[in-house]
Amino acid sequence: MRQLLKYGLLLSVLSGLAACSHNLDLYSGLPADYGRNDEDFDGVINARDVCPGTVLRAEVDNYGCSREQIYTDGYELMVFFEHDSATVVPRYQQQLGVLAEYLERYPEVEIAVEAHTSLSGTNDYNLALSQRRADNIKRELVERYQVAEKRIELLPLGESQPLNDDELAQSETANRRARVFVQQEYRKVVPRWNVYDFGQF
């Protein structure tokens, strides 16, 4: 008798499960919630990220927006030339090397080479001479120190802007010059600090 009751109970349970299975709808997965992703890896999910596409490892606020730091930096080098010469004499090589290191440290920066002459000679001749002086300084930076040509602007000015407008020997020497300079404002994203970057910023 007990055996019959066990079989009857088992059949009742199985039939109940079969009935339930007919009433269940197949599960259809919901689409992924991409608003909870962090596509630019700044630590702020897409749903609340006001500034998507943040520079990698930038410091951001609660809305995913980075902060930029403004740099204003300047550099100036004076190169003087012999009479009627466009040759960059060896004593300026060290200064040009320092300038090249500066440009490597700040890849956003561009420079200008402003070349001048003394008042001796014709205006046309002096303009061409100042062009050769500017060209030679550029050639030194490009060929010897691998500075990109596009970062160097040439400004040959001939005799139009003398430091001294008399014909004394000291004035002639001072006027035979080139001024290499940069004065530029640029921005960098403030990096996010972590323990592995200690001492790098």
Coordinates of C-alpha atoms in Angstrom, one line a residue, residues 88-166:
V88 CA 77.5 79.4 -37.4
V89 CA 80.8 79.4 -35.4
P90 CA 81.5 76.4 -33.1
R91 CA 81.1 78.3 -29.9
Y92 CA 77.3 78.3 -30.4
Q93 CA 77.0 74.5 -30.8
Q94 CA 76.5 74.0 -27.1
Q95 CA 73.7 76.6 -26.9
L96 CA 72.0 75.1 -29.9
G97 CA 72.2 71.7 -28.2
V98 CA 70.5 73.1 -25.1
L99 CA 67.8 74.6 -27.4
A100 CA 67.3 71.2 -29.0
E101 CA 66.9 69.6 -25.6
Y102 CA 64.3 72.2 -24.7
L103 CA 62.3 71.5 -27.9
E104 CA 62.4 67.8 -27.2
R105 CA 61.1 68.4 -23.7
Y106 CA 58.2 70.6 -25.0
P107 CA 57.1 69.0 -28.3
E108 CA 54.2 71.5 -28.6
V109 CA 56.6 74.4 -29.0
E110 CA 57.7 76.1 -32.2
I111 CA 60.5 78.6 -32.6
A112 CA 61.4 81.5 -34.9
V113 CA 64.9 82.4 -36.2
E114 CA 65.0 86.2 -36.7
A115 CA 68.2 87.0 -38.7
H116 CA 69.8 90.5 -39.1
T117 CA 72.8 92.2 -40.6
S118 CA 74.9 95.3 -40.1
L119 CA 74.3 98.4 -42.1
S120 CA 77.2 97.8 -44.5
G121 CA 76.2 96.8 -48.0
T122 CA 73.0 97.2 -50.0
N123 CA 69.6 96.4 -48.7
D124 CA 69.1 93.6 -51.2
Y125 CA 72.5 92.0 -50.4
N126 CA 71.8 92.2 -46.6
L127 CA 68.4 90.7 -46.9
A128 CA 69.9 87.7 -48.8
L129 CA 72.7 87.5 -46.2
S130 CA 70.2 87.4 -43.3
Q131 CA 68.3 84.6 -45.2
R132 CA 71.5 82.5 -45.4
R133 CA 72.1 83.1 -41.7
A134 CA 68.6 81.9 -40.8
D135 CA 68.9 78.9 -43.1
N136 CA 72.2 77.8 -41.5
I137 CA 70.8 77.9 -38.0
K138 CA 67.8 75.9 -39.1
R139 CA 70.2 73.4 -40.9
E140 CA 72.2 73.0 -37.7
L141 CA 69.0 72.2 -35.7
V142 CA 67.6 69.9 -38.3
E143 CA 70.7 67.9 -39.3
R144 CA 72.7 67.9 -36.1
Y145 CA 69.9 67.7 -33.5
Q146 CA 67.0 66.2 -35.5
V147 CA 64.5 69.1 -34.8
A148 CA 61.6 68.9 -37.2
E149 CA 61.7 71.5 -39.9
K150 CA 58.0 72.4 -39.5
R151 CA 58.8 73.7 -36.0
I152 CA 61.2 76.4 -37.2
E153 CA 60.0 79.6 -38.7
L154 CA 62.5 81.8 -40.5
L155 CA 62.4 85.6 -40.4
P156 CA 65.2 87.2 -42.5
L157 CA 65.1 90.9 -41.8
G158 CA 68.3 92.2 -43.4
E159 CA 69.4 95.6 -42.0
S160 CA 65.9 96.8 -41.2
Q161 CA 66.1 96.4 -37.4
P162 CA 69.6 97.2 -36.2
L163 CA 70.4 97.2 -32.5
N164 CA 72.6 100.3 -33.1
D165 CA 72.1 102.5 -36.1
D166 CA 75.6 104.1 -36.2

